Amino acid sequence: MIANITTGNNVYNMVNYNHKKENEEFDGEKKGLLLGVNNISFNDFKTIIETISISNNRNLNVSKPNLHISISFHKEDILDNETIYKIGEEYMRKMGYSDQPYAIYRHFDKEHPHIHIVSSQIDMLGKFIRQKEVVNGKTKYKKNYFVSQKISRELEDTYQITKADEKKENFDNIDLSTAINEHLEHGKHSLAAIMRKIIYEVLDKKPLDENQFDKLLEEYQLRRIVIYDKNNKPTGNYFDLCSFENLENENTVQNSSHRLNGSDLSSLLSVDNLHDTILNFKLEKENGLKNMMGRVYSVINPIEANFEAIGVTRRLSDLIVDFKKKGIEIQVKRSQTGNNPNAIYGLLFKSLDIEHIYSASELRIKTINLLKVIEDDLKMFPKEAVGFDFSKLDSIPKIEYVKKNNNSKNLFMEASFQKDNCSNSLSLILDMFSSISTPTQALTQNEKKRVQKRKRRRL
C-alpha cells in the first residue's frame, strides 16, 4: 500500500479529474466510481466542489489548501468496494481528517486497485490541520509524509494486504509514483530522470497512435505539449510533470517549473522521432497479425474440439504453458470488484518476439466461447481465507466466495466468521477449497487422480 499526498489551490480541477472518470471507459469498464463522501450533504459534482471550497476559504493565508491523496495497492490484493472504502476512511481518520469534507473515488484504469481522496486541509475553525506531538514540553509538528508511512504499515497489517516493500517496481529504491510526488511536493530527485523513466515505460507498451501515447503519459501525471508552426506542422514538443488537478489546466504550463523539452531529454524524444517510433509500432503490429492468428488458433482449436467432443475443459495454468511454447504470453484481465471479484472477463495475447499485445477481438476470437473451455485454477481468493488468524476476527470484513456448479452458473456463498463458532468456520474454509478443486466438466482418470492429490495437499 502506497499513499501519495499532493496539495493545490484549484478545487474544480482536483474534483473534475476524479469525477469525470465515472463517464469514461477503459477496456470496456468504467474508469472510475465515486464510492462515498464524508461531511458533504450530497454526492454530486457541484456539491463536492462547493463544500471543499467553503472549507478552503476559512483560511486564505494558506496558498495550497487542497488535499489530494492517492492510495495504491498491489495488483494481487483483492479488495471489494466496501473494503477499499473502509481503508480510505480509516486512513483519513488516522491522519486527522475524519471531520473534514472529503470524497473517495475508486479508479479502474490501472492493473492494481487504487483510490483517490479529495479534501481540504482547513478545519471548521479555519486552522491548518497538522499532526503534532509534545517532546520535553515543546510542541513539534510531524510531517505528513512520515505520518502517512506509519499509518500505511498499520493498515497493511489490519487488512492483511501486500506490504509496500514487497513491490518490485522501484525508482532508485522507491516507487516511481512516490518519486513523482516527492519531486512535485519537495523538489526531490532529478526531473529529467523521472521523465525519461516515465516516457520509456510508456513506449514499452508500444502505443499505436500519439493520442494513446499522450493518454498513457497522463497516467503518470506527465503531459505532453506539441508546438505547431503557422502551417500546423509540429516543430517540437515538451513534457510537463503535473499534479492531478493541473493535468488538464493548460494555463499552468506557461509558468511551470516542471517542464522540459523532449529533445533536451534525448534526441529519441524529439517530436519527429516520437512520431516515427509510434508509426513503426503500428506497422509492426499490423504485419504480425496473420502470424499471431495462426499461432493462437493452433492452441485454441484442439481445446475447443476436445470440449465439444467429450466436455473436458483445459486448466488455465496448462493453457498458459501451451501458449508459451508458441511464443505467446497470456495476460488475464480480471474484475477488481462486483459480485464476482477477480473473475476473468477478458484475455490479451502478447507476442514475445515483436512484443505487441493483441485483444481477442483483433484475433477474431469470441471471449465468451473461449472462457467456457477454460477452468480457472489460478483464481485468487481474499487473503483472509488463507492462513486465517482467528485473533483478528473483529477486524475482518465479510468475504464472498464463488463456487461453480455443473451448469457453470455462479452461486455466491457468504462466509461470515464468528468468534463463537471457529470450528464451523474452519470446516467452511476446507469445504470451499475442496469445491474449488472440483472441475465443472467430466473428468478423465488421470485428471481425477490430480484432483484427489490436490485435495489431500490442501487438507
Tab-separated table of C-alpha atoms in Angstrom:
chain	number	residue	atom	x	y	z
A	1	MET	CA	0.000	0.000	0.000
A	2	ILE	CA	1.449	3.337	-1.084
A	3	ALA	CA	-0.197	6.659	-0.211
A	4	ASN	CA	0.874	9.813	-2.037
A	5	ILE	CA	-0.252	13.252	-0.864
A	6	THR	CA	-0.353	16.306	-3.133
A	7	THR	CA	-1.675	19.799	-2.467
A	8	GLY	CA	-3.008	22.631	-4.614
A	9	ASN	CA	-5.446	25.518	-4.865
A	10	ASN	CA	-7.755	24.647	-7.793
A	11	VAL	CA	-10.718	22.765	-6.337
A	12	TYR	CA	-12.568	22.412	-9.650
A	13	ASN	CA	-9.683	20.687	-11.447
A	14	MET	CA	-8.952	18.410	-8.478
A	15	VAL	CA	-12.538	17.137	-8.251
A	16	ASN	CA	-13.105	17.118	-12.016
A	17	TYR	CA	-10.060	14.871	-12.596
A	18	ASN	CA	-11.713	12.173	-10.475
A	19	HIS	CA	-15.423	12.776	-11.051
A	20	LYS	CA	-15.281	12.734	-14.865
A	21	LYS	CA	-13.879	9.173	-14.847
A	22	GLU	CA	-17.354	7.927	-13.932
A	23	ASN	CA	-18.374	8.726	-17.513
A	24	GLU	CA	-15.236	7.353	-19.201
A	25	GLU	CA	-14.434	3.740	-20.075
A	26	PHE	CA	-11.242	1.665	-20.050
A	27	ASP	CA	-11.158	-1.865	-21.542
A	28	GLY	CA	-14.952	-1.936	-21.604
A	29	GLU	CA	-15.309	-0.900	-17.946
A	30	LYS	CA	-15.843	2.449	-16.270
A	31	LYS	CA	-12.628	4.281	-15.431
A	32	GLY	CA	-13.868	5.417	-12.049
A	33	LEU	CA	-16.566	5.267	-9.401
A	34	LEU	CA	-17.473	7.605	-6.540
A	35	LEU	CA	-17.547	5.304	-3.507
A	36	GLY	CA	-18.806	7.827	-0.965
A	37	VAL	CA	-18.477	11.220	0.729
A	38	ASN	CA	-17.866	12.435	4.285
A	39	ASN	CA	-19.428	15.603	5.747
A	40	ILE	CA	-20.781	16.546	2.308
A	41	SER	CA	-24.579	16.769	2.063
A	42	PHE	CA	-24.891	15.343	-1.478
A	43	ASN	CA	-22.533	13.293	-3.639
A	44	ASP	CA	-22.998	15.307	-6.827
A	45	PHE	CA	-20.148	17.119	-8.586
A	46	LYS	CA	-21.310	20.658	-7.726
A	47	THR	CA	-21.890	19.994	-4.004
A	48	ILE	CA	-18.484	18.348	-3.549
A	49	ILE	CA	-16.712	21.358	-5.114
A	50	GLU	CA	-18.744	23.926	-3.132
A	51	THR	CA	-18.238	22.156	0.230
A	52	ILE	CA	-14.466	21.795	-0.157
A	53	SER	CA	-14.233	25.424	-1.391
A	54	ILE	CA	-16.115	26.689	1.686
A	55	SER	CA	-13.648	24.834	3.899
A	56	ASN	CA	-10.667	26.263	1.980
A	57	ASN	CA	-11.983	29.829	2.237
A	58	ARG	CA	-11.898	29.732	6.053
A	59	ASN	CA	-8.166	30.477	5.873
A	60	LEU	CA	-6.998	32.482	2.861
A	61	ASN	CA	-3.429	32.632	4.155
A	62	VAL	CA	-2.819	29.025	3.100
A	63	SER	CA	-1.676	29.067	-0.530
A	64	LYS	CA	-2.388	25.374	-1.185
A	65	PRO	CA	-5.373	24.309	0.928
A	66	ASN	CA	-6.453	21.404	-1.330
A	67	LEU	CA	-5.680	17.854	-0.238
A	68	HIS	CA	-5.462	15.137	-2.924
A	69	ILE	CA	-4.417	11.662	-1.762
A	70	SER	CA	-3.914	8.633	-3.997
A	71	ILE	CA	-3.644	5.222	-2.311
A	72	SER	CA	-2.383	2.332	-4.450
A	73	PHE	CA	-2.466	-1.354	-3.573
A	74	HIS	CA	-0.615	-4.337	-5.008
A	75	LYS	CA	-2.228	-5.942	-8.060
A	76	GLU	CA	-2.644	-9.212	-6.123
A	77	ASP	CA	-4.774	-7.556	-3.424
A	78	ILE	CA	-8.448	-8.457	-3.934
A	79	LEU	CA	-10.472	-5.588	-2.483
A	80	ASP	CA	-14.191	-5.039	-2.980
A	81	ASN	CA	-15.616	-1.520	-2.956
A	82	GLU	CA	-16.795	-1.754	0.656
A	83	THR	CA	-13.391	-2.844	1.986
A	84	ILE	CA	-11.348	-0.365	-0.047
A	85	TYR	CA	-13.673	2.441	1.114
A	86	LYS	CA	-13.185	1.399	4.753
A	87	ILE	CA	-9.420	1.540	4.263
A	88	GLY	CA	-9.753	5.072	2.856
A	89	GLU	CA	-11.963	6.137	5.787
A	90	GLU	CA	-9.601	4.687	8.372
A	91	TYR	CA	-6.596	6.304	6.673
A	92	MET	CA	-8.289	9.731	6.821
A	93	ARG	CA	-9.248	9.214	10.482
A	94	LYS	CA	-5.709	8.287	11.494
A	95	MET	CA	-4.317	11.255	9.512
A	96	GLY	CA	-6.597	13.616	11.471
A	97	TYR	CA	-9.063	14.387	8.654
A	98	SER	CA	-12.121	12.456	9.921
A	99	ASP	CA	-14.150	15.659	10.464
A	100	GLN	CA	-13.188	17.114	7.077
A	101	PRO	CA	-15.367	17.108	3.965
A	102	TYR	CA	-13.933	14.558	1.557
A	103	ALA	CA	-14.912	12.272	-1.324
A	104	ILE	CA	-13.386	8.856	-2.082
A	105	TYR	CA	-13.159	7.687	-5.695
A	106	ARG	CA	-12.031	4.302	-6.983
A	107	HIS	CA	-10.219	4.164	-10.342
A	108	PHE	CA	-10.076	1.132	-12.631
A	109	ASP	CA	-7.683	2.455	-15.314
A	110	LYS	CA	-4.673	0.544	-13.955
A	111	GLU	CA	-3.985	-3.090	-13.220
A	112	HIS	CA	-3.690	-2.532	-9.476
A	113	PRO	CA	-6.550	-1.354	-7.210
A	114	HIS	CA	-6.294	2.298	-6.190
A	115	ILE	CA	-8.403	5.120	-4.767
A	116	HIS	CA	-8.234	8.923	-4.809
A	117	ILE	CA	-9.416	11.128	-1.936
A	118	VAL	CA	-10.140	14.846	-2.400
A	119	SER	CA	-10.469	17.110	0.634
A	120	SER	CA	-9.371	20.326	2.371
A	121	GLN	CA	-6.578	20.939	4.889
A	122	ILE	CA	-8.532	23.727	6.663
A	123	ASP	CA	-10.719	22.680	9.605
A	124	MET	CA	-14.004	24.145	10.867
A	125	LEU	CA	-12.146	26.797	12.922
A	126	GLY	CA	-10.056	27.938	9.976
A	127	LYS	CA	-6.894	26.247	11.226
A	128	PHE	CA	-4.448	24.386	9.019
A	129	ILE	CA	-4.515	20.704	10.041
A	130	ARG	CA	-1.158	19.382	11.211
A	131	GLN	CA	-0.339	16.431	13.419
A	132	LYS	CA	1.806	17.317	16.393
A	133	GLU	CA	3.435	15.794	19.458
A	134	VAL	CA	4.870	17.203	22.687
A	135	VAL	CA	8.529	16.328	23.324
A	136	ASN	CA	10.221	17.642	26.515
A	137	GLY	CA	7.486	20.225	26.923
A	138	LYS	CA	7.898	21.517	23.363
A	139	THR	CA	5.336	21.071	20.586
A	140	LYS	CA	6.729	19.525	17.423
A	141	TYR	CA	4.811	19.211	14.186
A	142	LYS	CA	5.023	15.946	12.274
A	143	LYS	CA	5.492	15.812	8.524
A	144	ASN	CA	2.566	14.269	6.664
A	145	TYR	CA	4.913	12.003	4.702
A	146	PHE	CA	6.221	10.170	7.791
A	147	VAL	CA	2.800	10.014	9.468
A	148	SER	CA	1.333	8.562	6.270
A	149	GLN	CA	4.083	5.935	6.059
A	150	LYS	CA	3.390	4.752	9.622
A	151	ILE	CA	-0.379	4.606	9.050
A	152	SER	CA	0.056	2.697	5.783
A	153	ARG	CA	2.075	-0.007	7.550
A	154	GLU	CA	-0.629	-0.291	10.247
A	155	LEU	CA	-3.406	-0.662	7.666
A	156	GLU	CA	-1.403	-3.302	5.792
A	157	ASP	CA	-1.371	-5.409	8.966
A	158	THR	CA	-5.025	-4.750	9.836
A	159	TYR	CA	-6.401	-5.681	6.411
A	160	GLN	CA	-3.729	-8.278	5.548
A	161	ILE	CA	-2.777	-6.574	2.280
A	162	THR	CA	0.557	-6.694	0.491
A	163	LYS	CA	3.260	-4.601	2.143
A	164	ALA	CA	4.778	-1.832	0.051
A	165	ASP	CA	8.333	-3.117	0.475
A	166	GLU	CA	7.269	-6.333	-1.314
A	167	LYS	CA	6.710	-4.419	-4.557
A	168	LYS	CA	9.294	-4.823	-7.297
A	169	GLU	CA	8.692	-1.586	-9.184
A	170	ASN	CA	11.468	0.703	-7.943
A	171	PHE	CA	12.911	4.065	-8.924
A	172	ASP	CA	16.189	4.500	-7.079
A	173	ASN	CA	14.860	2.081	-4.444
A	174	ILE	CA	11.469	3.823	-4.200
A	175	ASP	CA	8.251	3.512	-6.161
A	176	LEU	CA	8.038	5.697	-9.295
A	177	SER	CA	4.749	7.293	-8.213
A	178	THR	CA	6.373	8.208	-4.891
A	179	ALA	CA	9.315	9.795	-6.740
A	180	ILE	CA	6.862	11.858	-8.816
A	181	ASN	CA	5.045	13.033	-5.690
A	182	GLU	CA	8.262	13.842	-3.808
A	183	HIS	CA	9.549	15.889	-6.734
A	184	LEU	CA	6.319	17.901	-7.058
A	185	GLU	CA	5.982	18.496	-3.310
A	186	HIS	CA	9.594	18.732	-2.134
A	187	GLY	CA	11.783	19.054	-5.266
A	188	LYS	CA	13.483	15.704	-4.653
A	189	HIS	CA	15.042	13.547	-7.416
A	190	SER	CA	16.075	14.528	-10.924
A	191	LEU	CA	13.183	15.826	-13.044
A	192	ALA	CA	14.872	14.654	-16.267
A	193	ALA	CA	15.468	11.155	-14.843
A	194	ILE	CA	11.838	10.854	-13.738
A	195	MET	CA	10.546	11.999	-17.136
A	196	ARG	CA	12.793	9.633	-19.084
A	197	LYS	CA	11.717	6.747	-16.847
A	198	ILE	CA	8.030	7.536	-17.445
A	199	ILE	CA	8.364	8.015	-21.210
A	200	TYR	CA	10.343	4.819	-21.754
A	201	GLU	CA	7.882	2.841	-19.625
A	202	VAL	CA	5.060	4.161	-21.817
A	203	LEU	CA	6.968	3.395	-25.034
A	204	ASP	CA	7.497	-0.166	-23.767
A	205	LYS	CA	3.708	-0.540	-24.019
A	206	LYS	CA	4.031	0.254	-27.761
A	207	PRO	CA	1.194	2.794	-28.237
A	208	LEU	CA	-0.315	2.738	-31.739
A	209	ASP	CA	-1.018	6.465	-32.106
A	210	GLU	CA	0.041	9.717	-30.493
A	211	ASN	CA	-3.288	10.195	-28.727
A	212	GLN	CA	-2.857	6.826	-26.988
A	213	PHE	CA	0.747	7.779	-26.153
A	214	ASP	CA	-0.406	11.030	-24.517
A	215	LYS	CA	-3.150	9.259	-22.529
A	216	LEU	CA	-0.659	6.735	-21.155
A	217	LEU	CA	1.659	9.579	-20.108
A	218	GLU	CA	-1.169	11.194	-18.131
A	219	GLU	CA	-1.482	8.048	-16.000
A	220	TYR	CA	1.969	9.016	-14.654
A	221	GLN	CA	0.981	12.702	-14.259
A	222	LEU	CA	3.060	13.663	-17.297
A	223	ARG	CA	1.572	15.860	-20.008
A	224	ARG	CA	2.993	16.372	-23.488
A	225	ILE	CA	2.563	19.705	-25.271
A	226	VAL	CA	3.181	19.787	-29.039
A	227	ILE	CA	4.224	23.087	-30.663
A	228	TYR	CA	2.958	23.842	-34.192
A	229	ASP	CA	4.041	26.423	-36.788
A	230	LYS	CA	1.746	28.606	-38.912
A	231	ASN	CA	1.150	25.729	-41.335
A	232	ASN	CA	0.029	23.467	-38.469
A	233	LYS	CA	3.189	21.388	-38.751
A	234	PRO	CA	4.673	20.116	-35.457
A	235	THR	CA	8.019	21.748	-34.726
A	236	GLY	CA	8.699	20.462	-31.203
A	237	ASN	CA	7.274	19.005	-28.011
A	238	TYR	CA	7.941	19.392	-24.328
A	239	PHE	CA	6.841	17.453	-21.259
A	240	ASP	CA	5.288	18.833	-18.093
A	241	LEU	CA	5.104	16.932	-14.778
A	242	CYS	CA	1.832	17.970	-13.101
A	243	SER	CA	-0.235	17.398	-10.022
A	244	PHE	CA	-3.534	15.633	-10.737
A	245	GLU	CA	-5.532	18.842	-10.552
A	246	ASN	CA	-3.361	20.568	-13.186
A	247	LEU	CA	-3.260	17.776	-15.774
A	248	GLU	CA	-5.926	19.446	-17.901
A	249	ASN	CA	-5.222	23.045	-16.957
A	250	GLU	CA	-3.122	24.324	-19.868
A	251	ASN	CA	-2.703	27.749	-18.238
A	252	THR	CA	-0.346	26.285	-15.644
A	253	VAL	CA	2.101	25.147	-18.321
A	254	GLN	CA	3.351	28.629	-19.173
A	255	ASN	CA	4.807	29.164	-15.700
A	256	SER	CA	5.590	25.537	-14.866
A	257	SER	CA	8.975	24.750	-13.333
A	258	HIS	CA	8.428	21.045	-14.008
A	259	ARG	CA	8.690	21.034	-17.815
A	260	LEU	CA	11.484	20.040	-20.188
A	261	ASN	CA	11.910	19.959	-23.950
A	262	GLY	CA	11.734	16.478	-25.459
A	263	SER	CA	14.933	16.906	-27.453
A	264	ASP	CA	16.736	18.017	-24.262
A	265	LEU	CA	15.760	14.767	-22.572
A	266	SER	CA	17.015	12.691	-25.505
A	267	SER	CA	17.328	13.005	-29.280
A	268	LEU	CA	14.996	9.979	-29.474
A	269	LEU	CA	12.260	12.022	-27.779
A	270	SER	CA	12.083	14.866	-30.289
A	271	VAL	CA	8.657	15.347	-31.889
A	272	ASP	CA	9.754	13.838	-35.248
A	273	ASN	CA	11.454	10.796	-33.732
A	274	LEU	CA	8.495	10.077	-31.468
A	275	HIS	CA	6.139	10.302	-34.450
A	276	ASP	CA	8.261	7.823	-36.434
A	277	THR	CA	8.611	5.456	-33.456
A	278	ILE	CA	4.854	5.305	-32.845
A	279	LEU	CA	4.166	4.851	-36.588
A	280	ASN	CA	6.605	1.909	-36.648
A	281	PHE	CA	4.767	0.330	-33.699
A	282	LYS	CA	1.514	0.437	-35.682
A	283	LEU	CA	3.018	-1.064	-38.858
A	284	GLU	CA	4.849	-3.725	-36.855
A	285	LYS	CA	1.624	-4.857	-35.190
A	286	GLU	CA	-0.341	-4.924	-38.450
A	287	ASN	CA	2.351	-7.009	-40.182
A	288	GLY	CA	2.428	-9.553	-37.354
A	289	LEU	CA	-1.352	-10.078	-37.140
A	290	LYS	CA	-1.663	-13.074	-39.522
A	291	ASN	CA	1.248	-14.919	-37.950
A	292	MET	CA	-0.200	-14.290	-34.496
A	293	MET	CA	-3.638	-15.586	-35.504
A	294	GLY	CA	-2.086	-18.806	-36.815
A	295	ARG	CA	-0.198	-19.478	-33.586
A	296	VAL	CA	-3.205	-18.711	-31.369
A	297	TYR	CA	-5.598	-20.896	-33.394
A	298	SER	CA	-3.149	-23.810	-33.294
A	299	VAL	CA	-3.599	-23.847	-29.497
A	300	ILE	CA	-7.286	-22.952	-29.167
A	301	ASN	CA	-8.840	-25.116	-31.920
A	302	PRO	CA	-7.826	-28.521	-30.441
A	303	ILE	CA	-9.063	-27.444	-26.983
A	304	GLU	CA	-12.472	-26.356	-28.314
A	305	ALA	CA	-12.782	-29.555	-30.360
A	306	ASN	CA	-11.958	-31.666	-27.292
A	307	PHE	CA	-14.511	-29.765	-25.230
A	308	GLU	CA	-17.279	-30.291	-27.801
A	309	ALA	CA	-16.434	-33.993	-28.159
A	310	ILE	CA	-16.075	-35.140	-24.538
A	311	GLY	CA	-16.785	-31.995	-22.481
A	312	VAL	CA	-13.314	-31.673	-20.912
A	313	THR	CA	-12.051	-28.193	-20.039
A	314	ARG	CA	-8.437	-27.000	-20.109
A	315	ARG	CA	-6.848	-25.606	-16.953
A	316	LEU	CA	-5.695	-22.012	-17.251
A	317	SER	CA	-2.235	-22.880	-15.899
A	318	ASP	CA	-1.813	-25.535	-18.629
A	319	LEU	CA	-3.133	-23.163	-21.276
A	320	ILE	CA	-0.511	-20.565	-20.305
A	321	VAL	CA	2.217	-23.183	-20.843
A	322	ASP	CA	0.732	-24.179	-24.219
A	323	PHE	CA	0.844	-20.580	-25.433
A	324	LYS	CA	4.332	-20.052	-24.012
A	325	LYS	CA	5.595	-22.848	-26.265
A	326	LYS	CA	4.219	-20.893	-29.221
A	327	GLY	CA	5.968	-17.702	-28.109
A	328	ILE	CA	2.803	-16.096	-26.721
A	329	GLU	CA	2.120	-14.725	-23.252
A	330	ILE	CA	-1.474	-14.639	-21.993
A	331	GLN	CA	-2.492	-11.600	-19.975
A	332	VAL	CA	-5.640	-12.299	-17.968
A	333	LYS	CA	-7.999	-9.384	-17.347
A	334	ARG	CA	-9.847	-9.792	-14.048
A	335	SER	CA	-12.596	-7.698	-12.486
A	336	GLN	CA	-11.451	-5.705	-9.437
A	337	THR	CA	-14.837	-5.602	-7.770
A	338	GLY	CA	-18.503	-6.537	-8.279
A	339	ASN	CA	-20.388	-9.704	-7.374
A	340	ASN	CA	-17.563	-11.924	-8.635
A	341	PRO	CA	-14.253	-10.209	-7.774
A	342	ASN	CA	-11.141	-11.466	-9.553
A	343	ALA	CA	-13.208	-13.306	-12.193
A	344	ILE	CA	-11.841	-13.393	-15.751
A	345	TYR	CA	-13.653	-11.070	-18.130
A	346	GLY	CA	-11.110	-10.917	-20.947
A	347	LEU	CA	-7.810	-12.195	-22.346
A	348	LEU	CA	-4.937	-10.436	-24.085
A	349	PHE	CA	-2.258	-12.185	-26.150
A	350	LYS	CA	1.288	-10.806	-26.225
A	351	SER	CA	3.664	-11.906	-28.973
A	352	LEU	CA	7.041	-12.400	-27.269
A	353	ASP	CA	9.023	-11.861	-30.473
A	354	ILE	CA	7.617	-8.467	-31.519
A	355	GLU	CA	6.244	-7.620	-28.017
A	356	HIS	CA	2.846	-6.464	-29.262
A	357	ILE	CA	-0.405	-7.172	-27.455
A	358	TYR	CA	-3.478	-8.352	-29.366
A	359	SER	CA	-7.005	-8.391	-27.992
A	360	ALA	CA	-9.366	-11.309	-28.572
A	361	SER	CA	-11.464	-9.210	-30.955
A	362	GLU	CA	-8.382	-8.339	-33.046
A	363	LEU	CA	-7.676	-12.078	-33.392
A	364	ARG	CA	-11.371	-12.697	-34.188
A	365	ILE	CA	-11.917	-14.789	-31.071
A	366	LYS	CA	-15.127	-14.730	-29.037
A	367	THR	CA	-14.048	-14.378	-25.424
A	368	ILE	CA	-17.325	-15.856	-24.090
A	369	ASN	CA	-16.800	-19.081	-26.034
A	370	LEU	CA	-13.147	-19.325	-25.026
A	371	LEU	CA	-13.880	-18.882	-21.300
A	372	LYS	CA	-16.323	-21.806	-21.447
A	373	VAL	CA	-13.487	-24.242	-22.165
A	374	ILE	CA	-11.110	-22.817	-19.522
A	375	GLU	CA	-11.005	-23.949	-15.893
A	376	ASP	CA	-9.719	-21.021	-13.833
A	377	ASP	CA	-7.375	-22.865	-11.466
A	378	LEU	CA	-5.346	-19.681	-10.870
A	379	LYS	CA	-8.166	-17.647	-9.398
A	380	MET	CA	-7.072	-15.964	-6.183
A	381	PHE	CA	-9.367	-15.501	-3.214
A	382	PRO	CA	-9.113	-12.886	-0.425
A	383	LYS	CA	-6.028	-13.472	1.684
A	384	GLU	CA	-8.163	-13.721	4.844
A	385	ALA	CA	-9.223	-17.212	3.738
A	386	VAL	CA	-5.633	-18.497	3.716
A	387	GLY	CA	-3.744	-18.831	6.996
A	388	PHE	CA	-6.748	-17.396	8.821
A	389	ASP	CA	-5.880	-15.724	12.129
A	390	PHE	CA	-8.854	-16.085	14.491
A	391	SER	CA	-7.419	-13.439	16.829
A	392	LYS	CA	-8.386	-10.797	14.278
A	393	LEU	CA	-11.991	-11.829	13.727
A	394	ASP	CA	-13.454	-8.444	14.636
A	395	SER	CA	-11.346	-6.539	12.088
A	396	ILE	CA	-12.010	-8.837	9.132
A	397	PRO	CA	-14.891	-7.877	6.831
A	398	LYS	CA	-17.390	-10.314	5.365
A	399	ILE	CA	-15.881	-12.315	2.498
A	400	GLU	CA	-17.623	-13.559	-0.614
A	401	TYR	CA	-16.651	-16.880	-2.187
A	402	VAL	CA	-17.594	-18.149	-5.620
A	403	LYS	CA	-18.486	-21.748	-6.382
A	404	LYS	CA	-19.404	-23.170	-9.800
A	405	ASN	CA	-21.892	-25.971	-10.388
A	406	ASN	CA	-22.122	-28.286	-13.384
A	407	ASN	CA	-24.186	-25.732	-15.302
A	408	SER	CA	-21.384	-23.171	-14.886
A	409	LYS	CA	-23.722	-20.782	-13.058
A	410	ASN	CA	-22.275	-18.651	-10.289
A	411	LEU	CA	-23.500	-19.398	-6.791
A	412	PHE	CA	-22.462	-16.900	-4.158
A	413	MET	CA	-21.799	-18.109	-0.649
A	414	GLU	CA	-21.226	-15.504	2.041
A	415	ALA	CA	-18.904	-16.618	4.820
A	416	SER	CA	-19.325	-14.533	7.943
A	417	PHE	CA	-16.774	-15.582	10.578
A	418	GLN	CA	-17.915	-15.593	14.211
A	419	LYS	CA	-15.761	-15.917	17.327
A	420	ASP	CA	-18.117	-18.401	18.979
A	421	ASN	CA	-18.098	-20.792	16.053
A	422	CYS	CA	-14.476	-21.143	14.980
A	423	SER	CA	-14.744	-24.849	14.206
A	424	ASN	CA	-17.623	-24.229	11.774
A	425	SER	CA	-15.580	-21.502	10.084
A	426	LEU	CA	-12.650	-23.894	9.642
A	427	SER	CA	-14.845	-26.555	8.075
A	428	LEU	CA	-16.395	-23.915	5.821
A	429	ILE	CA	-12.967	-22.883	4.552
A	430	LEU	CA	-11.974	-26.523	3.923
A	431	ASP	CA	-15.245	-27.182	2.105
A	432	MET	CA	-14.642	-24.114	-0.022
A	433	PHE	CA	-11.194	-25.313	-1.106
A	434	SER	CA	-12.484	-28.791	-1.936
A	435	SER	CA	-15.327	-27.338	-4.027
A	436	ILE	CA	-12.902	-25.084	-5.912
A	437	SER	CA	-10.768	-28.078	-6.858
A	438	THR	CA	-13.751	-29.943	-8.382
A	439	PRO	CA	-13.821	-29.479	-12.178
A	440	THR	CA	-17.046	-28.322	-13.796
A	441	GLN	CA	-16.945	-30.945	-16.585
A	442	ALA	CA	-16.498	-34.708	-16.937
A	443	LEU	CA	-13.008	-35.910	-15.883
A	444	THR	CA	-10.580	-38.456	-17.249
A	445	GLN	CA	-8.967	-40.955	-14.861
A	446	ASN	CA	-5.656	-39.016	-14.818
A	447	GLU	CA	-7.447	-35.775	-14.069
A	448	LYS	CA	-9.382	-37.419	-11.213
A	449	LYS	CA	-6.109	-38.529	-9.659
A	450	ARG	CA	-4.712	-34.983	-9.946
A	451	VAL	CA	-7.819	-33.555	-8.279
A	452	GLN	CA	-7.600	-36.038	-5.391
A	453	LYS	CA	-3.901	-35.257	-4.959
A	454	ARG	CA	-4.640	-31.512	-4.813
A	455	LYS	CA	-7.361	-32.131	-2.225
A	456	ARG	CA	-5.017	-34.085	0.022
A	457	ARG	CA	-2.361	-31.362	-0.204
A	458	ARG	CA	-4.821	-28.600	0.664
A	459	LEU	CA	-6.385	-30.524	3.556
